[in-house]
Amino acid sequence: MRILLFGLPGSGKTTLAEELTKLLPNTAHLNADTVRKAFDDWDFSPAGRARQALRMRTMADDLLTNENIKYVVADFVAPTAELRAIYEPHFAIWMDTIEEGRFEDTNKVWRVPTDDEYNDRITQFNPVKEEVERVCNLIQKHQQD
């Protein structure tokens, strides 16, 4: 199952991803900055962002071919509906915890998602155990449906 944590830089995506990875069984974590660093690709043009979204999806799909991996949690900004669609998440969480990020170019391209683009929306993230467990339960219930 491909899980997408998206939102502006500094919204808590990586923190939640790390906590989910600890609680969800057989889970891999893909962090956008780590992937960009591995590919030495810091292009944030529209084409560069699309390439990154596709790269994240391909890497997630590759991980899911491993019988020991059940979930892949990917955390990246995915500022537009088109970029979120490229990743094609089975479950998406919008980290709506800040009004603007620290990068002006990202703030300019950011588009607020429509209700059908996410399964859960977090507006105040405090990575307490109960909140992370709530999200884990939503993900697992979604997979069963």
Short mmCIF file of N, CA and C in Angstrom, two decimals:
data_model
loop_
_atom_site.label_atom_id
_atom_site.label_comp_id
_atom_site.label_asym_id
_atom_site.label_seq_id
_atom_site.Cartn_x
_atom_site.Cartn_y
_atom_site.Cartn_z
N MET A 1 0.84 -1.17 0.00
CA MET A 1 0.00 0.00 0.00
C MET A 1 0.89 1.24 0.00
N ARG A 2 0.65 2.13 -0.98
CA ARG A 2 1.38 3.39 -1.05
C ARG A 2 0.67 4.43 -0.20
N ILE A 3 1.37 4.96 0.79
CA ILE A 3 0.83 6.00 1.67
C ILE A 3 1.59 7.28 1.38
N LEU A 4 0.85 8.37 1.20
CA LEU A 4 1.47 9.67 0.94
C LEU A 4 1.18 10.61 2.09
N LEU A 5 2.25 11.18 2.65
CA LEU A 5 2.13 12.27 3.61
C LEU A 5 2.59 13.50 2.87
N PHE A 6 1.69 14.45 2.65
CA PHE A 6 2.05 15.63 1.88
C PHE A 6 1.65 16.90 2.63
N GLY A 7 2.34 17.97 2.29
CA GLY A 7 2.08 19.27 2.91
C GLY A 7 3.30 20.14 2.74
N LEU A 8 3.17 21.36 3.19
CA LEU A 8 4.26 22.31 3.05
C LEU A 8 5.50 21.88 3.86
N PRO A 9 6.68 22.35 3.46
CA PRO A 9 7.89 22.04 4.22
C PRO A 9 7.75 22.54 5.66
N GLY A 10 8.06 21.67 6.60
CA GLY A 10 7.97 22.03 8.01
C GLY A 10 6.64 21.69 8.66
N SER A 11 5.76 20.99 7.94
CA SER A 11 4.43 20.68 8.47
C SER A 11 4.37 19.44 9.35
N GLY A 12 5.46 18.66 9.39
CA GLY A 12 5.49 17.46 10.23
C GLY A 12 5.43 16.15 9.47
N LYS A 13 5.60 16.20 8.16
CA LYS A 13 5.52 14.99 7.34
C LYS A 13 6.53 13.93 7.76
N THR A 14 7.77 14.32 7.86
CA THR A 14 8.83 13.35 8.17
C THR A 14 8.66 12.81 9.58
N THR A 15 8.31 13.66 10.51
CA THR A 15 8.10 13.19 11.89
C THR A 15 6.99 12.15 11.94
N LEU A 16 5.87 12.43 11.28
CA LEU A 16 4.77 11.45 11.28
C LEU A 16 5.20 10.18 10.55
N ALA A 17 5.90 10.32 9.42
CA ALA A 17 6.34 9.14 8.68
C ALA A 17 7.22 8.24 9.53
N GLU A 18 8.14 8.84 10.27
CA GLU A 18 9.02 8.05 11.13
C GLU A 18 8.23 7.32 12.21
N GLU A 19 7.24 7.98 12.78
CA GLU A 19 6.43 7.35 13.83
C GLU A 19 5.55 6.24 13.25
N LEU A 20 4.96 6.48 12.08
CA LEU A 20 4.14 5.45 11.44
C LEU A 20 4.98 4.22 11.10
N THR A 21 6.20 4.46 10.64
CA THR A 21 7.10 3.36 10.28
C THR A 21 7.39 2.47 11.48
N LYS A 22 7.43 3.07 12.66
CA LYS A 22 7.66 2.29 13.88
C LYS A 22 6.45 1.44 14.26
N LEU A 23 5.24 1.96 13.98
CA LEU A 23 4.02 1.27 14.43
C LEU A 23 3.39 0.34 13.40
N LEU A 24 3.44 0.70 12.13
CA LEU A 24 2.85 -0.15 11.11
C LEU A 24 3.79 -1.31 10.81
N PRO A 25 3.28 -2.51 10.79
CA PRO A 25 4.16 -3.66 10.51
C PRO A 25 4.64 -3.66 9.07
N ASN A 26 5.86 -4.10 8.86
CA ASN A 26 6.42 -4.30 7.53
C ASN A 26 6.31 -3.02 6.67
N THR A 27 6.87 -1.94 7.19
CA THR A 27 6.75 -0.64 6.54
C THR A 27 8.11 -0.09 6.15
N ALA A 28 8.16 0.48 4.95
CA ALA A 28 9.34 1.20 4.48
C ALA A 28 8.99 2.68 4.41
N HIS A 29 10.00 3.53 4.54
CA HIS A 29 9.82 4.98 4.52
C HIS A 29 10.65 5.57 3.40
N LEU A 30 10.01 6.39 2.56
CA LEU A 30 10.71 7.15 1.53
C LEU A 30 10.59 8.63 1.87
N ASN A 31 11.71 9.27 2.08
CA ASN A 31 11.75 10.70 2.36
C ASN A 31 12.23 11.42 1.11
N ALA A 32 11.51 12.45 0.69
CA ALA A 32 11.83 13.14 -0.56
C ALA A 32 13.24 13.71 -0.57
N ASP A 33 13.67 14.31 0.54
CA ASP A 33 15.02 14.89 0.57
C ASP A 33 16.09 13.82 0.45
N THR A 34 15.88 12.69 1.10
CA THR A 34 16.84 11.58 1.02
C THR A 34 16.92 11.05 -0.41
N VAL A 35 15.76 10.94 -1.06
CA VAL A 35 15.73 10.44 -2.44
C VAL A 35 16.40 11.46 -3.38
N ARG A 36 16.09 12.73 -3.21
CA ARG A 36 16.73 13.76 -4.05
C ARG A 36 18.25 13.72 -3.88
N LYS A 37 18.70 13.55 -2.64
CA LYS A 37 20.13 13.50 -2.37
C LYS A 37 20.76 12.29 -3.06
N ALA A 38 20.11 11.14 -2.98
CA ALA A 38 20.65 9.92 -3.60
C ALA A 38 20.78 10.07 -5.11
N PHE A 39 19.84 10.81 -5.73
CA PHE A 39 19.88 11.00 -7.18
C PHE A 39 20.56 12.31 -7.57
N ASP A 40 21.02 13.07 -6.59
CA ASP A 40 21.63 14.37 -6.81
C ASP A 40 20.77 15.21 -7.76
N ASP A 41 19.49 15.27 -7.43
CA ASP A 41 18.51 15.97 -8.27
C ASP A 41 17.76 16.99 -7.41
N TRP A 42 18.20 18.22 -7.49
CA TRP A 42 17.60 19.30 -6.69
C TRP A 42 16.85 20.27 -7.59
N ASP A 43 16.29 19.75 -8.68
CA ASP A 43 15.54 20.55 -9.64
C ASP A 43 14.09 20.69 -9.15
N PHE A 44 13.69 21.91 -8.83
CA PHE A 44 12.34 22.16 -8.33
C PHE A 44 11.47 22.86 -9.37
N SER A 45 11.88 22.74 -10.64
CA SER A 45 11.03 23.23 -11.72
C SER A 45 9.81 22.30 -11.81
N PRO A 46 8.78 22.68 -12.58
CA PRO A 46 7.65 21.76 -12.73
C PRO A 46 8.08 20.37 -13.23
N ALA A 47 8.99 20.33 -14.19
CA ALA A 47 9.47 19.04 -14.70
C ALA A 47 10.25 18.27 -13.63
N GLY A 48 11.07 18.99 -12.86
CA GLY A 48 11.83 18.34 -11.79
C GLY A 48 10.93 17.79 -10.70
N ARG A 49 9.89 18.53 -10.37
CA ARG A 49 8.94 18.06 -9.35
C ARG A 49 8.17 16.83 -9.85
N ALA A 50 7.80 16.84 -11.12
CA ALA A 50 7.09 15.69 -11.69
C ALA A 50 8.01 14.46 -11.72
N ARG A 51 9.26 14.67 -12.09
CA ARG A 51 10.23 13.58 -12.11
C ARG A 51 10.39 12.98 -10.71
N GLN A 52 10.43 13.84 -9.70
CA GLN A 52 10.56 13.37 -8.32
C GLN A 52 9.33 12.57 -7.88
N ALA A 53 8.15 13.04 -8.22
CA ALA A 53 6.93 12.32 -7.84
C ALA A 53 6.90 10.93 -8.49
N LEU A 54 7.29 10.86 -9.76
CA LEU A 54 7.33 9.58 -10.45
C LEU A 54 8.41 8.68 -9.85
N ARG A 55 9.55 9.26 -9.52
CA ARG A 55 10.62 8.50 -8.89
C ARG A 55 10.15 7.91 -7.56
N MET A 56 9.44 8.72 -6.77
CA MET A 56 8.94 8.24 -5.48
C MET A 56 7.95 7.09 -5.70
N ARG A 57 7.09 7.21 -6.70
CA ARG A 57 6.12 6.14 -6.97
C ARG A 57 6.83 4.87 -7.41
N THR A 58 7.79 5.01 -8.32
CA THR A 58 8.52 3.84 -8.81
C THR A 58 9.26 3.15 -7.67
N MET A 59 9.89 3.93 -6.82
CA MET A 59 10.61 3.35 -5.69
C MET A 59 9.64 2.66 -4.73
N ALA A 60 8.49 3.26 -4.49
CA ALA A 60 7.48 2.64 -3.62
C ALA A 60 7.02 1.31 -4.21
N ASP A 61 6.72 1.32 -5.50
CA ASP A 61 6.27 0.09 -6.15
C ASP A 61 7.34 -0.99 -6.10
N ASP A 62 8.60 -0.60 -6.29
CA ASP A 62 9.69 -1.57 -6.19
C ASP A 62 9.76 -2.17 -4.79
N LEU A 63 9.62 -1.33 -3.79
CA LEU A 63 9.65 -1.83 -2.41
C LEU A 63 8.48 -2.78 -2.13
N LEU A 64 7.32 -2.48 -2.71
CA LEU A 64 6.14 -3.30 -2.47
C LEU A 64 6.20 -4.66 -3.15
N THR A 65 7.16 -4.87 -4.05
CA THR A 65 7.33 -6.20 -4.64
C THR A 65 8.00 -7.15 -3.66
N ASN A 66 8.61 -6.60 -2.62
CA ASN A 66 9.23 -7.41 -1.58
C ASN A 66 8.12 -7.96 -0.68
N GLU A 67 8.07 -9.25 -0.52
CA GLU A 67 6.98 -9.85 0.27
C GLU A 67 6.99 -9.42 1.73
N ASN A 68 8.10 -8.88 2.20
CA ASN A 68 8.16 -8.42 3.59
C ASN A 68 7.67 -6.99 3.77
N ILE A 69 7.42 -6.27 2.69
CA ILE A 69 6.97 -4.88 2.78
C ILE A 69 5.48 -4.82 2.45
N LYS A 70 4.72 -4.32 3.40
CA LYS A 70 3.27 -4.21 3.25
C LYS A 70 2.85 -2.77 2.97
N TYR A 71 3.60 -1.81 3.55
CA TYR A 71 3.29 -0.39 3.42
C TYR A 71 4.56 0.37 3.04
N VAL A 72 4.38 1.39 2.20
CA VAL A 72 5.46 2.34 1.94
C VAL A 72 4.90 3.72 2.27
N VAL A 73 5.53 4.35 3.24
CA VAL A 73 5.15 5.70 3.64
C VAL A 73 6.10 6.67 2.95
N ALA A 74 5.56 7.49 2.06
CA ALA A 74 6.37 8.49 1.35
C ALA A 74 5.99 9.87 1.86
N ASP A 75 7.00 10.63 2.27
CA ASP A 75 6.71 11.99 2.68
C ASP A 75 7.39 12.96 1.73
N PHE A 76 6.55 13.72 1.05
CA PHE A 76 7.06 14.79 0.18
C PHE A 76 5.98 15.84 -0.02
N VAL A 77 6.42 17.03 -0.39
CA VAL A 77 5.53 18.19 -0.45
C VAL A 77 4.35 17.94 -1.39
N ALA A 78 4.60 17.45 -2.59
CA ALA A 78 3.55 17.23 -3.59
C ALA A 78 2.59 18.42 -3.64
N PRO A 79 3.06 19.57 -4.10
CA PRO A 79 2.29 20.81 -3.96
C PRO A 79 1.07 20.96 -4.85
N THR A 80 0.90 20.11 -5.85
CA THR A 80 -0.26 20.25 -6.75
C THR A 80 -0.99 18.92 -6.89
N ALA A 81 -2.23 19.02 -7.35
CA ALA A 81 -3.03 17.81 -7.57
C ALA A 81 -2.35 16.89 -8.57
N GLU A 82 -1.74 17.46 -9.60
CA GLU A 82 -1.07 16.65 -10.62
C GLU A 82 0.08 15.84 -10.03
N LEU A 83 0.85 16.46 -9.15
CA LEU A 83 1.98 15.75 -8.53
C LEU A 83 1.49 14.69 -7.56
N ARG A 84 0.44 14.99 -6.82
CA ARG A 84 -0.13 13.99 -5.91
C ARG A 84 -0.66 12.80 -6.71
N ALA A 85 -1.26 13.09 -7.87
CA ALA A 85 -1.81 12.02 -8.71
C ALA A 85 -0.72 11.14 -9.30
N ILE A 86 0.44 11.70 -9.59
CA ILE A 86 1.54 10.90 -10.13
C ILE A 86 1.93 9.81 -9.14
N TYR A 87 1.98 10.15 -7.87
CA TYR A 87 2.33 9.14 -6.86
C TYR A 87 1.21 8.10 -6.72
N GLU A 88 -0.01 8.50 -6.99
CA GLU A 88 -1.18 7.62 -6.94
C GLU A 88 -1.27 6.85 -5.61
N PRO A 89 -1.44 7.60 -4.53
CA PRO A 89 -1.48 6.94 -3.22
C PRO A 89 -2.74 6.11 -3.01
N HIS A 90 -2.59 5.05 -2.25
CA HIS A 90 -3.75 4.28 -1.80
C HIS A 90 -4.38 4.96 -0.58
N PHE A 91 -3.56 5.72 0.13
CA PHE A 91 -4.02 6.46 1.31
C PHE A 91 -3.17 7.72 1.40
N ALA A 92 -3.83 8.87 1.53
CA ALA A 92 -3.11 10.14 1.56
C ALA A 92 -3.49 10.93 2.81
N ILE A 93 -2.47 11.55 3.41
CA ILE A 93 -2.67 12.37 4.60
C ILE A 93 -2.12 13.76 4.30
N TRP A 94 -2.99 14.75 4.41
CA TRP A 94 -2.58 16.13 4.22
C TRP A 94 -2.17 16.71 5.56
N MET A 95 -0.92 17.09 5.65
CA MET A 95 -0.39 17.73 6.86
C MET A 95 -0.65 19.23 6.73
N ASP A 96 -1.82 19.63 7.16
CA ASP A 96 -2.28 21.02 7.06
C ASP A 96 -2.04 21.73 8.39
N THR A 97 -0.78 21.80 8.78
CA THR A 97 -0.44 22.31 10.11
C THR A 97 0.19 23.70 10.10
N ILE A 98 0.55 24.19 8.91
CA ILE A 98 1.15 25.53 8.80
C ILE A 98 0.53 26.25 7.62
N GLU A 99 0.56 27.57 7.65
CA GLU A 99 -0.03 28.36 6.57
C GLU A 99 0.91 28.59 5.40
N GLU A 100 2.20 28.62 5.68
CA GLU A 100 3.18 28.73 4.60
C GLU A 100 4.47 28.07 5.04
N GLY A 101 5.20 27.58 4.02
CA GLY A 101 6.47 26.92 4.29
C GLY A 101 7.63 27.89 4.24
N ARG A 102 8.82 27.35 4.41
CA ARG A 102 10.02 28.19 4.46
C ARG A 102 10.60 28.50 3.08
N PHE A 103 10.04 27.93 2.02
CA PHE A 103 10.55 28.16 0.68
C PHE A 103 9.50 28.89 -0.15
N GLU A 104 9.81 30.09 -0.56
CA GLU A 104 8.85 30.93 -1.28
C GLU A 104 8.42 30.29 -2.60
N ASP A 105 9.36 29.63 -3.31
CA ASP A 105 8.98 29.00 -4.58
C ASP A 105 7.94 27.91 -4.37
N THR A 106 8.04 27.18 -3.27
CA THR A 106 7.06 26.13 -2.98
C THR A 106 5.73 26.75 -2.56
N ASN A 107 5.78 27.80 -1.77
CA ASN A 107 4.54 28.48 -1.39
C ASN A 107 3.77 28.96 -2.62
N LYS A 108 4.50 29.43 -3.63
CA LYS A 108 3.85 29.95 -4.84
C LYS A 108 3.15 28.86 -5.64
N VAL A 109 3.70 27.65 -5.65
CA VAL A 109 3.07 26.58 -6.44
C VAL A 109 2.09 25.73 -5.63
N TRP A 110 2.09 25.89 -4.31
CA TRP A 110 1.21 25.09 -3.45
C TRP A 110 -0.26 25.32 -3.81
N ARG A 111 -1.00 24.22 -3.94
CA ARG A 111 -2.43 24.27 -4.17
C ARG A 111 -3.12 23.45 -3.09
N VAL A 112 -4.07 24.08 -2.44
CA VAL A 112 -4.83 23.39 -1.39
C VAL A 112 -5.57 22.22 -2.03
N PRO A 113 -5.45 21.04 -1.45
CA PRO A 113 -6.10 19.87 -2.05
C PRO A 113 -7.62 19.90 -1.86
N THR A 114 -8.30 19.27 -2.78
CA THR A 114 -9.74 19.08 -2.64
C THR A 114 -9.97 17.89 -1.71
N ASP A 115 -11.18 17.80 -1.20
CA ASP A 115 -11.50 16.73 -0.24
C ASP A 115 -11.23 15.33 -0.79
N ASP A 116 -11.35 15.15 -2.09
CA ASP A 116 -11.14 13.81 -2.65
C ASP A 116 -9.67 13.46 -2.88
N GLU A 117 -8.76 14.39 -2.52
CA GLU A 117 -7.33 14.12 -2.69
C GLU A 117 -6.67 13.56 -1.44
N TYR A 118 -7.40 13.44 -0.36
CA TYR A 118 -6.80 12.92 0.87
C TYR A 118 -7.83 12.12 1.67
N ASN A 119 -7.28 11.21 2.48
CA ASN A 119 -8.12 10.38 3.35
C ASN A 119 -8.15 10.90 4.77
N ASP A 120 -7.13 11.64 5.15
CA ASP A 120 -7.06 12.21 6.49
C ASP A 120 -6.36 13.55 6.40
N ARG A 121 -6.79 14.47 7.25
CA ARG A 121 -6.22 15.81 7.28
C ARG A 121 -5.84 16.14 8.71
N ILE A 122 -4.59 16.46 8.90
CA ILE A 122 -4.11 16.77 10.24
C ILE A 122 -3.86 18.28 10.29
N THR A 123 -4.57 18.96 11.19
CA THR A 123 -4.46 20.41 11.26
C THR A 123 -3.61 20.88 12.43
N GLN A 124 -3.43 20.04 13.41
CA GLN A 124 -2.54 20.36 14.52
C GLN A 124 -1.83 19.07 14.89
N PHE A 125 -0.57 18.97 14.48
CA PHE A 125 0.14 17.71 14.71
C PHE A 125 1.01 17.79 15.94
N ASN A 126 0.73 16.89 16.82
CA ASN A 126 1.55 16.67 18.00
C ASN A 126 1.81 15.17 17.98
N PRO A 127 3.04 14.75 17.71
CA PRO A 127 3.28 13.32 17.48
C PRO A 127 3.15 12.45 18.74
N VAL A 128 2.05 12.65 19.45
CA VAL A 128 1.80 11.82 20.61
C VAL A 128 1.34 10.44 20.15
N LYS A 129 1.54 9.49 20.99
CA LYS A 129 1.24 8.11 20.66
C LYS A 129 -0.20 7.93 20.18
N GLU A 130 -1.14 8.60 20.83
CA GLU A 130 -2.55 8.43 20.48
C GLU A 130 -2.85 8.91 19.06
N GLU A 131 -2.23 10.02 18.65
CA GLU A 131 -2.46 10.55 17.31
C GLU A 131 -1.87 9.61 16.26
N VAL A 132 -0.68 9.12 16.50
CA VAL A 132 -0.04 8.21 15.55
C VAL A 132 -0.84 6.90 15.49
N GLU A 133 -1.29 6.41 16.61
CA GLU A 133 -2.11 5.20 16.62
C GLU A 133 -3.42 5.41 15.86
N ARG A 134 -4.02 6.59 16.00
CA ARG A 134 -5.26 6.90 15.28
C ARG A 134 -5.02 6.81 13.77
N VAL A 135 -3.93 7.38 13.30
CA VAL A 135 -3.60 7.35 11.88
C VAL A 135 -3.32 5.92 11.43
N CYS A 136 -2.58 5.17 12.22
CA CYS A 136 -2.31 3.76 11.89
C CYS A 136 -3.61 2.98 11.73
N ASN A 137 -4.52 3.19 12.65
CA ASN A 137 -5.81 2.49 12.58
C ASN A 137 -6.58 2.86 11.32
N LEU A 138 -6.57 4.14 10.95
CA LEU A 138 -7.24 4.56 9.71
C LEU A 138 -6.64 3.88 8.49
N ILE A 139 -5.32 3.82 8.44
CA ILE A 139 -4.63 3.19 7.31
C ILE A 139 -4.99 1.70 7.23
N GLN A 140 -4.91 1.02 8.35
CA GLN A 140 -5.19 -0.42 8.35
C GLN A 140 -6.66 -0.69 8.02
N LYS A 141 -7.56 0.13 8.50
CA LYS A 141 -8.98 -0.03 8.18
C LYS A 141 -9.19 0.21 6.69
N HIS A 142 -8.55 1.21 6.14
CA HIS A 142 -8.67 1.51 4.71
C HIS A 142 -8.20 0.34 3.86
N GLN A 143 -7.12 -0.28 4.28
CA GLN A 143 -6.59 -1.41 3.52
C GLN A 143 -7.57 -2.59 3.53
N GLN A 144 -8.27 -2.76 4.62
CA GLN A 144 -9.22 -3.88 4.73
C GLN A 144 -10.48 -3.65 3.91
N ASP A 145 -10.84 -2.40 3.69
CA ASP A 145 -12.07 -2.07 2.96
C ASP A 145 -11.97 -2.37 1.49
#
